[in-house]
Short mmCIF file of C-alpha atoms in Angstrom, two decimals:
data_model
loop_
_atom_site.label_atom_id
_atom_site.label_comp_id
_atom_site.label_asym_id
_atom_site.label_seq_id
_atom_site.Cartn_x
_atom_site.Cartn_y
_atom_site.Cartn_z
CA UNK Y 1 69.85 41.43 86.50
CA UNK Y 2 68.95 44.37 88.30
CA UNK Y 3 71.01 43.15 91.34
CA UNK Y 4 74.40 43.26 88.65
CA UNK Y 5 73.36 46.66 87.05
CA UNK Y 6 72.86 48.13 90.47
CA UNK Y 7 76.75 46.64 91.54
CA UNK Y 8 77.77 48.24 88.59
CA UNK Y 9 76.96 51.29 88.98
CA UNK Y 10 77.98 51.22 92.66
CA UNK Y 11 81.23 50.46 91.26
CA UNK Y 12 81.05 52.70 88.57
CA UNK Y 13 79.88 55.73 91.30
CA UNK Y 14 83.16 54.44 93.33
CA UNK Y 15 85.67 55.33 90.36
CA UNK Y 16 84.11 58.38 89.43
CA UNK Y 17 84.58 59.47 92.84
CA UNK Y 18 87.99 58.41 93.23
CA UNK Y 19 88.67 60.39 90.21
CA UNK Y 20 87.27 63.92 91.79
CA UNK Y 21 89.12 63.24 94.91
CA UNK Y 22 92.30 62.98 92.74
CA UNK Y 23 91.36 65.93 90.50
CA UNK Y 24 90.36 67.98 93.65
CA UNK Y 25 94.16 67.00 95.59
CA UNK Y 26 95.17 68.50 92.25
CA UNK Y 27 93.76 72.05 92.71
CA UNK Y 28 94.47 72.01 96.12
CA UNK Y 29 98.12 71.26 95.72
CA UNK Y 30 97.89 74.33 92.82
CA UNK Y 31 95.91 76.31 95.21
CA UNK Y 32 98.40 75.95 97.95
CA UNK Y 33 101.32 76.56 95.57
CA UNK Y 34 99.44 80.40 94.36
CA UNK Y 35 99.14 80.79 97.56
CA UNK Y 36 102.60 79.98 99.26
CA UNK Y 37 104.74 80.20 96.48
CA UNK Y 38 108.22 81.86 97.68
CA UNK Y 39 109.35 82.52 94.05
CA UNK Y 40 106.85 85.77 94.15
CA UNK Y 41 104.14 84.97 91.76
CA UNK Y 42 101.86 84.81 94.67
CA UNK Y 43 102.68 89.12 95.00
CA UNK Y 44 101.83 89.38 91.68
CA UNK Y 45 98.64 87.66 91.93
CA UNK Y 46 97.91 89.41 95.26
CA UNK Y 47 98.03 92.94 92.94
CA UNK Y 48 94.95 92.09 91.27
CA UNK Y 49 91.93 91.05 93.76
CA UNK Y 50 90.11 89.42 91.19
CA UNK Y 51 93.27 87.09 90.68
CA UNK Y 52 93.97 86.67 94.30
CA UNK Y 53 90.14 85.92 95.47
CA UNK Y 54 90.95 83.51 92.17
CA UNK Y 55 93.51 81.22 93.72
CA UNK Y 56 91.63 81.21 96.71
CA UNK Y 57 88.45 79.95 95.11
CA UNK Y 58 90.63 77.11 93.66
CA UNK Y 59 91.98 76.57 96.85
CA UNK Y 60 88.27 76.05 98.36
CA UNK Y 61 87.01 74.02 95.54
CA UNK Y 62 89.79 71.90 96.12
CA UNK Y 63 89.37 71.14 99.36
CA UNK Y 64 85.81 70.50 99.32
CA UNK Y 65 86.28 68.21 95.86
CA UNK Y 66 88.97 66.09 97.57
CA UNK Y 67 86.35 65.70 100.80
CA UNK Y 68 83.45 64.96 98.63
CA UNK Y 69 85.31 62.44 96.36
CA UNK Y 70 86.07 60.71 99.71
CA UNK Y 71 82.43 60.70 101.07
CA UNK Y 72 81.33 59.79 97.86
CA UNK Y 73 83.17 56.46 97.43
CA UNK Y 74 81.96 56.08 100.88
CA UNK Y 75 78.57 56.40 100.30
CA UNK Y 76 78.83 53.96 96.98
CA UNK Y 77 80.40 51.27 98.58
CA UNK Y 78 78.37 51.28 101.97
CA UNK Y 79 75.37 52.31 99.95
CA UNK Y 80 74.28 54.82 102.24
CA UNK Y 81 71.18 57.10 100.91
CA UNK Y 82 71.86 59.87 102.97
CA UNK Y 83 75.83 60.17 102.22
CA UNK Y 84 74.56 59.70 98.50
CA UNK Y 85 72.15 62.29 98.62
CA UNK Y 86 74.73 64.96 100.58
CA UNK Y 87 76.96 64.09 97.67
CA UNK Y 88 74.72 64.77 94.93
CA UNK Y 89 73.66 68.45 96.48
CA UNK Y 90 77.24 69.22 97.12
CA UNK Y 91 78.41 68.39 94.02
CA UNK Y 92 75.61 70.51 91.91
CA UNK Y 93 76.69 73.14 93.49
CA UNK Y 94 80.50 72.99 93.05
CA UNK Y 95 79.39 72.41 89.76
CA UNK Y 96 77.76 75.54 89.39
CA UNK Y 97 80.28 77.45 91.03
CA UNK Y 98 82.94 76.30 88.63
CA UNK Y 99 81.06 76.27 85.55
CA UNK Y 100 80.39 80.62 87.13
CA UNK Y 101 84.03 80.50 87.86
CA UNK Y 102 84.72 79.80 84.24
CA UNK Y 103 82.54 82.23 82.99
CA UNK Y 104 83.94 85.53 84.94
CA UNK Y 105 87.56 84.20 83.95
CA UNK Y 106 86.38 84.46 80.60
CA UNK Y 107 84.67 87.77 80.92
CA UNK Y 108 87.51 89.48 82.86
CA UNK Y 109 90.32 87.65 81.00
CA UNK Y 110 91.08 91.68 80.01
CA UNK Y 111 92.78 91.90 82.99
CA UNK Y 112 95.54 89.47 82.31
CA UNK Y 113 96.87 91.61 78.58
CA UNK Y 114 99.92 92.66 78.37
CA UNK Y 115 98.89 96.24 78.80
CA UNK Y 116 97.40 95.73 82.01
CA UNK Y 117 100.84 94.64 83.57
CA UNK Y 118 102.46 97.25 81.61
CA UNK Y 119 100.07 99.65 83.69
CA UNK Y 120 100.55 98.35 86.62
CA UNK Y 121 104.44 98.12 86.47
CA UNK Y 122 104.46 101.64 85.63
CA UNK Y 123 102.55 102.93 88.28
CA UNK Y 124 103.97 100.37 91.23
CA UNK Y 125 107.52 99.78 90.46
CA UNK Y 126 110.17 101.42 92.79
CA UNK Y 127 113.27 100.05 90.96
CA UNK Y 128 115.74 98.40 93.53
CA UNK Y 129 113.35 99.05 96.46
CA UNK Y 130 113.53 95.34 98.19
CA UNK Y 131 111.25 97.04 100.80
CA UNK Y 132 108.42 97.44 98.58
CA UNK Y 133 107.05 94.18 98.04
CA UNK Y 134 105.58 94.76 94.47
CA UNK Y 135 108.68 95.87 93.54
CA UNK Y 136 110.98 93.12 95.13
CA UNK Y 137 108.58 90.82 93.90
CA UNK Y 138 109.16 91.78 89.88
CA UNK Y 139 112.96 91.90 90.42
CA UNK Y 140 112.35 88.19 91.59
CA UNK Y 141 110.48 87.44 88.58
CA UNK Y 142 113.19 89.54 86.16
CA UNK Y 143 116.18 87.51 87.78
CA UNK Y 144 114.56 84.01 87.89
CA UNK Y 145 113.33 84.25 84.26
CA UNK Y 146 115.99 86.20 83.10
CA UNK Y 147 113.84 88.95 81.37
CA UNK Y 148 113.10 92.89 81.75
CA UNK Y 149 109.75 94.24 82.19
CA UNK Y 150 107.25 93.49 80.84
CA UNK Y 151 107.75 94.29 77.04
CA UNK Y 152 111.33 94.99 77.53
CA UNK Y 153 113.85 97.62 78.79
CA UNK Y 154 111.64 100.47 77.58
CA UNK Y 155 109.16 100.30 79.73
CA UNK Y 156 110.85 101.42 82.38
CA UNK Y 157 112.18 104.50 80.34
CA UNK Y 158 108.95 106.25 81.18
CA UNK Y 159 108.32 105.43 84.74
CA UNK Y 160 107.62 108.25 86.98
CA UNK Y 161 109.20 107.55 89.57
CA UNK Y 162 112.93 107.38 87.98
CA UNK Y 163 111.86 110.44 85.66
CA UNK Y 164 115.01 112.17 87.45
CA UNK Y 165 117.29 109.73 86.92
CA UNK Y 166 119.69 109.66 83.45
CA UNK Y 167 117.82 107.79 80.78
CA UNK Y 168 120.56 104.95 80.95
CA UNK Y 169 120.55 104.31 84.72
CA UNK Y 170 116.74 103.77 84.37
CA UNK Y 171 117.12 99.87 83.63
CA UNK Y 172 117.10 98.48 86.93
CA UNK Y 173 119.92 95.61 88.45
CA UNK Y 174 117.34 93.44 88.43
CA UNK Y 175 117.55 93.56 83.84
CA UNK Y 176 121.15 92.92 84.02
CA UNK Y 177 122.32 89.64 83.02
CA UNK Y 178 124.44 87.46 85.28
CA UNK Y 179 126.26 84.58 85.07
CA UNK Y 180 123.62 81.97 87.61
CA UNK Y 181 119.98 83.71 87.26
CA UNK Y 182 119.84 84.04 91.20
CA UNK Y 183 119.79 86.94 93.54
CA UNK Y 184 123.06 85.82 94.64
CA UNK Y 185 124.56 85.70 91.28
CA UNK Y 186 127.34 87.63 89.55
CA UNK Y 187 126.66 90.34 86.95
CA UNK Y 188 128.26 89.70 83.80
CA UNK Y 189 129.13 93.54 83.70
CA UNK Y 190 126.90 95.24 85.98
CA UNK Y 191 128.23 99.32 85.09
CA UNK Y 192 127.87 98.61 81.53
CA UNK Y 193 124.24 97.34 81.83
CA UNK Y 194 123.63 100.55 84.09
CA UNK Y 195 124.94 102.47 80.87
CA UNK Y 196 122.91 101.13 78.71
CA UNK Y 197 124.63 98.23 76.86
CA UNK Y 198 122.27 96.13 75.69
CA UNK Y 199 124.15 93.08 75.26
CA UNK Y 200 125.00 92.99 79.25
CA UNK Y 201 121.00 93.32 79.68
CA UNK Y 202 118.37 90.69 79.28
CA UNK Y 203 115.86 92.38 76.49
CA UNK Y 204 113.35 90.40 76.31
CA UNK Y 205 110.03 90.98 78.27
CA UNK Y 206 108.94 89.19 80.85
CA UNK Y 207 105.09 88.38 79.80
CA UNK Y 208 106.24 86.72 76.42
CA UNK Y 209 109.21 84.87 78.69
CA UNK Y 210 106.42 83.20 81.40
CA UNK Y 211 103.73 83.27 78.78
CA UNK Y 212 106.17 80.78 76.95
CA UNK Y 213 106.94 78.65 79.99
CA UNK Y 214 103.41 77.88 81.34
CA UNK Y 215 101.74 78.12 77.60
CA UNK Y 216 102.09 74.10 77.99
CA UNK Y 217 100.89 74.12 81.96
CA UNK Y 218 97.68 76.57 80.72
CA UNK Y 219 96.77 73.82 78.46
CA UNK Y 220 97.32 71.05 81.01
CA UNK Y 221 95.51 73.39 83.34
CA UNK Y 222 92.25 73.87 81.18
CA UNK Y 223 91.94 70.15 80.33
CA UNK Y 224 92.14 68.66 83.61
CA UNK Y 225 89.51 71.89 84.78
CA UNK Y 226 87.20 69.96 81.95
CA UNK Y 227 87.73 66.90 82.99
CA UNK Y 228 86.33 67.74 86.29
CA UNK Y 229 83.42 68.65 85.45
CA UNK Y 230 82.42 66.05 83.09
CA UNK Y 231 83.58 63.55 85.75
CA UNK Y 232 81.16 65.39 88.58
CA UNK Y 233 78.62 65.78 85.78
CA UNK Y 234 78.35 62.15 85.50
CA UNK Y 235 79.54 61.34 89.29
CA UNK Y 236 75.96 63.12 90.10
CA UNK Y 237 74.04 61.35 87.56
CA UNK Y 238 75.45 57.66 88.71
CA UNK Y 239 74.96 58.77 92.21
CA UNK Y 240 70.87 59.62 91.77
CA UNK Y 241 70.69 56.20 89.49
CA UNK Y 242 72.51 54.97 93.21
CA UNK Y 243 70.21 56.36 95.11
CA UNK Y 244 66.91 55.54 93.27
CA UNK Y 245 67.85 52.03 93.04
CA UNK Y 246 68.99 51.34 96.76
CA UNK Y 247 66.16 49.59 98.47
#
Protein backbone atom coordinates (compact mmCIF):
# COMPACT_ATOMS: atom_id res chain seq x y z
CA UNK A 1 0.00 0.00 0.00
CA UNK A 2 2.55 2.35 0.78
CA UNK A 3 4.54 1.24 -2.34
CA UNK A 4 1.08 2.52 -4.60
CA UNK A 5 0.60 5.77 -2.50
CA UNK A 6 4.25 6.59 -2.88
CA UNK A 7 3.82 5.92 -7.10
CA UNK A 8 1.11 8.12 -6.81
CA UNK A 9 2.34 10.81 -5.63
CA UNK A 10 5.48 10.45 -7.78
CA UNK A 11 3.08 10.69 -10.49
CA UNK A 12 1.08 13.18 -9.04
CA UNK A 13 4.60 15.43 -8.30
CA UNK A 14 5.29 14.68 -12.23
CA UNK A 15 1.99 16.55 -13.44
CA UNK A 16 2.20 19.24 -11.14
CA UNK A 17 5.48 19.92 -12.48
CA UNK A 18 4.64 19.64 -15.96
CA UNK A 19 2.05 22.14 -15.26
CA UNK A 20 4.66 24.98 -13.84
CA UNK A 21 6.91 24.32 -16.69
CA UNK A 22 3.92 25.13 -18.99
CA UNK A 23 2.70 28.06 -16.86
CA UNK A 24 6.36 29.35 -16.58
CA UNK A 25 6.88 29.02 -20.92
CA UNK A 26 3.79 31.19 -20.50
CA UNK A 27 5.36 34.20 -18.69
CA UNK A 28 8.34 33.84 -20.47
CA UNK A 29 6.76 34.04 -23.87
CA UNK A 30 4.76 37.35 -22.16
CA UNK A 31 7.98 38.44 -20.74
CA UNK A 32 9.75 38.30 -24.00
CA UNK A 33 6.82 39.91 -25.83
CA UNK A 34 7.03 43.33 -23.00
CA UNK A 35 10.19 43.17 -23.69
CA UNK A 36 10.61 42.97 -27.60
CA UNK A 37 7.45 44.09 -28.65
CA UNK A 38 7.92 46.33 -31.96
CA UNK A 39 4.35 47.75 -31.72
CA UNK A 40 5.84 50.27 -28.84
CA UNK A 41 4.21 49.20 -25.70
CA UNK A 42 7.55 48.10 -24.55
CA UNK A 43 8.52 52.38 -24.65
CA UNK A 44 5.71 52.91 -22.73
CA UNK A 45 6.50 50.46 -20.16
CA UNK A 46 10.19 51.50 -20.24
CA UNK A 47 8.72 55.25 -18.97
CA UNK A 48 7.87 53.94 -15.72
CA UNK A 49 10.84 51.88 -13.91
CA UNK A 50 8.62 50.24 -11.68
CA UNK A 51 6.76 48.83 -14.87
CA UNK A 52 9.85 48.08 -16.77
CA UNK A 53 11.88 46.28 -13.73
CA UNK A 54 8.06 44.62 -13.84
CA UNK A 55 8.30 42.81 -17.14
CA UNK A 56 11.63 41.93 -16.37
CA UNK A 57 10.78 40.19 -13.12
CA UNK A 58 8.20 38.18 -15.19
CA UNK A 59 10.69 37.53 -17.57
CA UNK A 60 13.06 35.94 -14.71
CA UNK A 61 10.35 34.09 -13.00
CA UNK A 62 9.66 32.63 -16.15
CA UNK A 63 12.65 31.34 -16.94
CA UNK A 64 13.50 29.88 -13.74
CA UNK A 65 9.65 28.29 -13.47
CA UNK A 66 10.03 26.65 -16.90
CA UNK A 67 13.72 25.19 -15.58
CA UNK A 68 12.37 24.10 -12.33
CA UNK A 69 9.18 22.45 -13.77
CA UNK A 70 11.74 20.48 -15.87
CA UNK A 71 14.05 19.42 -12.94
CA UNK A 72 11.17 18.74 -11.04
CA UNK A 73 9.55 16.03 -13.21
CA UNK A 74 13.04 14.89 -13.27
CA UNK A 75 13.54 14.48 -9.88
CA UNK A 76 9.85 12.67 -9.48
CA UNK A 77 10.33 10.23 -11.94
CA UNK A 78 14.09 9.27 -11.16
CA UNK A 79 13.27 9.84 -7.53
CA UNK A 80 16.25 11.67 -6.81
CA UNK A 81 16.37 13.32 -3.08
CA UNK A 82 18.67 15.85 -3.89
CA UNK A 83 16.90 17.19 -7.27
CA UNK A 84 13.68 16.96 -4.98
CA UNK A 85 15.04 18.86 -2.31
CA UNK A 86 16.69 21.76 -4.86
CA UNK A 87 13.15 21.86 -6.14
CA UNK A 88 11.36 22.38 -3.05
CA UNK A 89 13.89 25.45 -1.91
CA UNK A 90 13.62 26.94 -5.30
CA UNK A 91 10.21 26.86 -5.53
CA UNK A 92 9.49 28.53 -1.86
CA UNK A 93 11.20 31.10 -2.91
CA UNK A 94 9.67 31.92 -6.33
CA UNK A 95 6.79 31.57 -4.34
CA UNK A 96 7.56 34.24 -2.14
CA UNK A 97 8.78 36.44 -4.66
CA UNK A 98 5.53 36.30 -6.57
CA UNK A 99 3.18 36.27 -3.82
CA UNK A 100 5.76 40.06 -2.93
CA UNK A 101 5.38 40.71 -6.57
CA UNK A 102 1.65 40.72 -6.15
CA UNK A 103 1.61 42.71 -3.29
CA UNK A 104 3.73 45.94 -4.63
CA UNK A 105 1.48 45.66 -7.91
CA UNK A 106 -1.26 46.10 -5.67
CA UNK A 107 0.23 48.83 -3.60
CA UNK A 108 1.58 50.88 -6.55
CA UNK A 109 -1.34 50.04 -8.89
CA UNK A 110 -1.65 54.24 -8.55
CA UNK A 111 0.70 54.43 -11.06
CA UNK A 112 -1.23 52.84 -13.84
CA UNK A 113 -4.65 55.75 -13.48
CA UNK A 114 -5.50 57.51 -16.05
CA UNK A 115 -4.06 60.64 -14.59
CA UNK A 116 -0.73 59.34 -14.34
CA UNK A 117 -0.49 58.88 -18.23
CA UNK A 118 -2.24 62.06 -18.63
CA UNK A 119 0.89 63.50 -16.65
CA UNK A 120 3.23 61.95 -18.28
CA UNK A 121 1.93 62.67 -21.89
CA UNK A 122 1.87 66.17 -21.00
CA UNK A 123 5.16 66.59 -19.85
CA UNK A 124 6.98 64.04 -22.59
CA UNK A 125 5.12 64.42 -25.75
CA UNK A 126 6.89 66.29 -28.67
CA UNK A 127 4.00 65.97 -31.20
CA UNK A 128 5.35 64.60 -34.62
CA UNK A 129 8.92 64.25 -33.23
CA UNK A 130 9.70 60.47 -34.63
CA UNK A 131 13.15 61.20 -33.05
CA UNK A 132 11.96 61.23 -29.64
CA UNK A 133 11.17 57.85 -28.78
CA UNK A 134 8.38 58.57 -26.15
CA UNK A 135 6.85 60.50 -28.53
CA UNK A 136 7.10 58.17 -31.68
CA UNK A 137 6.16 55.57 -29.46
CA UNK A 138 2.44 57.21 -28.53
CA UNK A 139 1.88 58.14 -32.20
CA UNK A 140 2.37 54.26 -32.69
CA UNK A 141 -0.07 53.53 -30.11
CA UNK A 142 -2.66 56.53 -31.46
CA UNK A 143 -2.43 55.06 -35.13
CA UNK A 144 -2.59 51.30 -34.29
CA UNK A 145 -5.58 51.76 -31.93
CA UNK A 146 -7.02 54.42 -33.68
CA UNK A 147 -7.45 56.80 -30.62
CA UNK A 148 -6.06 60.36 -29.34
CA UNK A 149 -4.41 60.81 -26.13
CA UNK A 150 -5.12 59.68 -23.50
CA UNK A 151 -8.64 61.11 -22.59
CA UNK A 152 -9.06 62.57 -25.95
CA UNK A 153 -8.05 65.51 -28.23
CA UNK A 154 -7.96 67.89 -25.27
CA UNK A 155 -5.27 66.84 -23.69
CA UNK A 156 -3.05 67.94 -25.92
CA UNK A 157 -4.69 71.51 -25.94
CA UNK A 158 -2.62 72.30 -22.89
CA UNK A 159 0.72 70.86 -23.61
CA UNK A 160 3.61 73.08 -23.18
CA UNK A 161 5.43 72.42 -25.61
CA UNK A 162 2.84 73.36 -28.60
CA UNK A 163 1.62 76.38 -26.29
CA UNK A 164 2.76 78.53 -29.49
CA UNK A 165 1.10 76.80 -31.87
CA UNK A 166 -2.85 77.79 -32.99
CA UNK A 167 -5.20 75.93 -30.72
CA UNK A 168 -6.42 73.83 -33.84
CA UNK A 169 -3.03 72.68 -35.16
CA UNK A 170 -2.38 71.31 -31.61
CA UNK A 171 -4.00 67.75 -32.43
CA UNK A 172 -1.20 65.94 -33.73
CA UNK A 173 -1.18 63.63 -37.35
CA UNK A 174 -0.91 60.94 -35.35
CA UNK A 175 -5.24 61.76 -34.03
CA UNK A 176 -6.23 61.97 -37.55
CA UNK A 177 -8.19 59.24 -38.90
CA UNK A 178 -7.14 57.32 -41.99
CA UNK A 179 -8.46 55.02 -44.14
CA UNK A 180 -5.88 51.51 -42.98
CA UNK A 181 -4.79 52.38 -39.18
CA UNK A 182 -1.00 52.11 -40.26
CA UNK A 183 1.80 54.54 -40.45
CA UNK A 184 1.67 54.08 -44.05
CA UNK A 185 -1.94 54.80 -44.38
CA UNK A 186 -3.94 57.57 -46.04
CA UNK A 187 -5.61 60.37 -44.09
CA UNK A 188 -9.15 60.59 -44.66
CA UNK A 189 -8.68 64.50 -44.74
CA UNK A 190 -5.56 65.28 -43.10
CA UNK A 191 -5.92 69.65 -43.31
CA UNK A 192 -9.30 69.39 -41.96
CA UNK A 193 -8.25 67.26 -38.91
CA UNK A 194 -5.28 69.88 -38.50
CA UNK A 195 -8.27 72.50 -38.32
CA UNK A 196 -9.98 71.03 -35.98
CA UNK A 197 -12.82 68.92 -37.50
CA UNK A 198 -13.68 66.51 -35.31
CA UNK A 199 -15.26 64.08 -37.46
CA UNK A 200 -11.79 63.63 -39.56
CA UNK A 201 -10.16 62.94 -35.93
CA UNK A 202 -10.34 59.84 -33.83
CA UNK A 203 -11.88 61.28 -30.29
CA UNK A 204 -11.75 58.80 -28.26
CA UNK A 205 -8.84 58.30 -25.70
CA UNK A 206 -6.49 55.95 -25.86
CA UNK A 207 -6.53 54.41 -22.09
CA UNK A 208 -10.38 53.57 -22.36
CA UNK A 209 -9.49 52.17 -26.19
CA UNK A 210 -6.51 49.52 -24.77
CA UNK A 211 -8.17 49.32 -21.41
CA UNK A 212 -11.10 47.77 -23.54
CA UNK A 213 -8.92 45.47 -25.62
CA UNK A 214 -6.81 43.70 -22.92
CA UNK A 215 -9.78 44.08 -20.11
CA UNK A 216 -10.35 40.23 -21.29
CA UNK A 217 -6.29 39.40 -21.46
CA UNK A 218 -6.03 41.18 -17.63
CA UNK A 219 -8.45 38.64 -16.55
CA UNK A 220 -6.81 35.74 -18.39
CA UNK A 221 -3.61 37.23 -17.04
CA UNK A 222 -4.61 37.24 -13.22
CA UNK A 223 -6.10 33.71 -13.34
CA UNK A 224 -3.39 31.86 -14.86
CA UNK A 225 -0.87 34.17 -12.21
CA UNK A 226 -3.26 32.17 -9.50
CA UNK A 227 -3.08 29.20 -10.87
CA UNK A 228 0.58 29.21 -10.49
CA UNK A 229 0.82 29.52 -7.36
CA UNK A 230 -1.64 27.12 -6.13
CA UNK A 231 -0.01 24.62 -8.52
CA UNK A 232 3.72 25.41 -6.86
CA UNK A 233 1.90 25.57 -3.52
CA UNK A 234 0.96 22.06 -3.83
CA UNK A 235 4.00 21.03 -6.32
CA UNK A 236 6.15 21.78 -2.94
CA UNK A 237 3.95 19.98 -0.65
CA UNK A 238 3.85 16.60 -3.00
CA UNK A 239 7.50 17.06 -3.47
CA UNK A 240 8.43 16.97 0.62
CA UNK A 241 5.63 13.96 0.91
CA UNK A 242 8.34 12.68 -2.21
CA UNK A 243 11.06 13.21 -0.44
CA UNK A 244 10.12 11.90 3.07
CA UNK A 245 8.90 8.78 1.64
CA UNK A 246 11.91 7.85 -0.74
CA UNK A 247 13.95 5.27 1.01
Amino acid sequence: MEGDCLSCMKYLMFLFNFFIFLGGACLLGVGIWVVVDPTGFREIVAANPLLFTGAYIMLAMGAMLFLLGFLGCCGAIRENKCLLLFFFMFILLIFLAELSAAILAFIFRENLTREFFTKELKKHYLRNNDTDVFSSTWNSVMITFACCGVNGPEDFETISHVSHLLLEEATPEACCQRQLQTREGTFVDREACLRGVERFQNRQGCYTVILNSFETYVYLAGALAIGVLAIELFAMIFAMCLFRGIQ
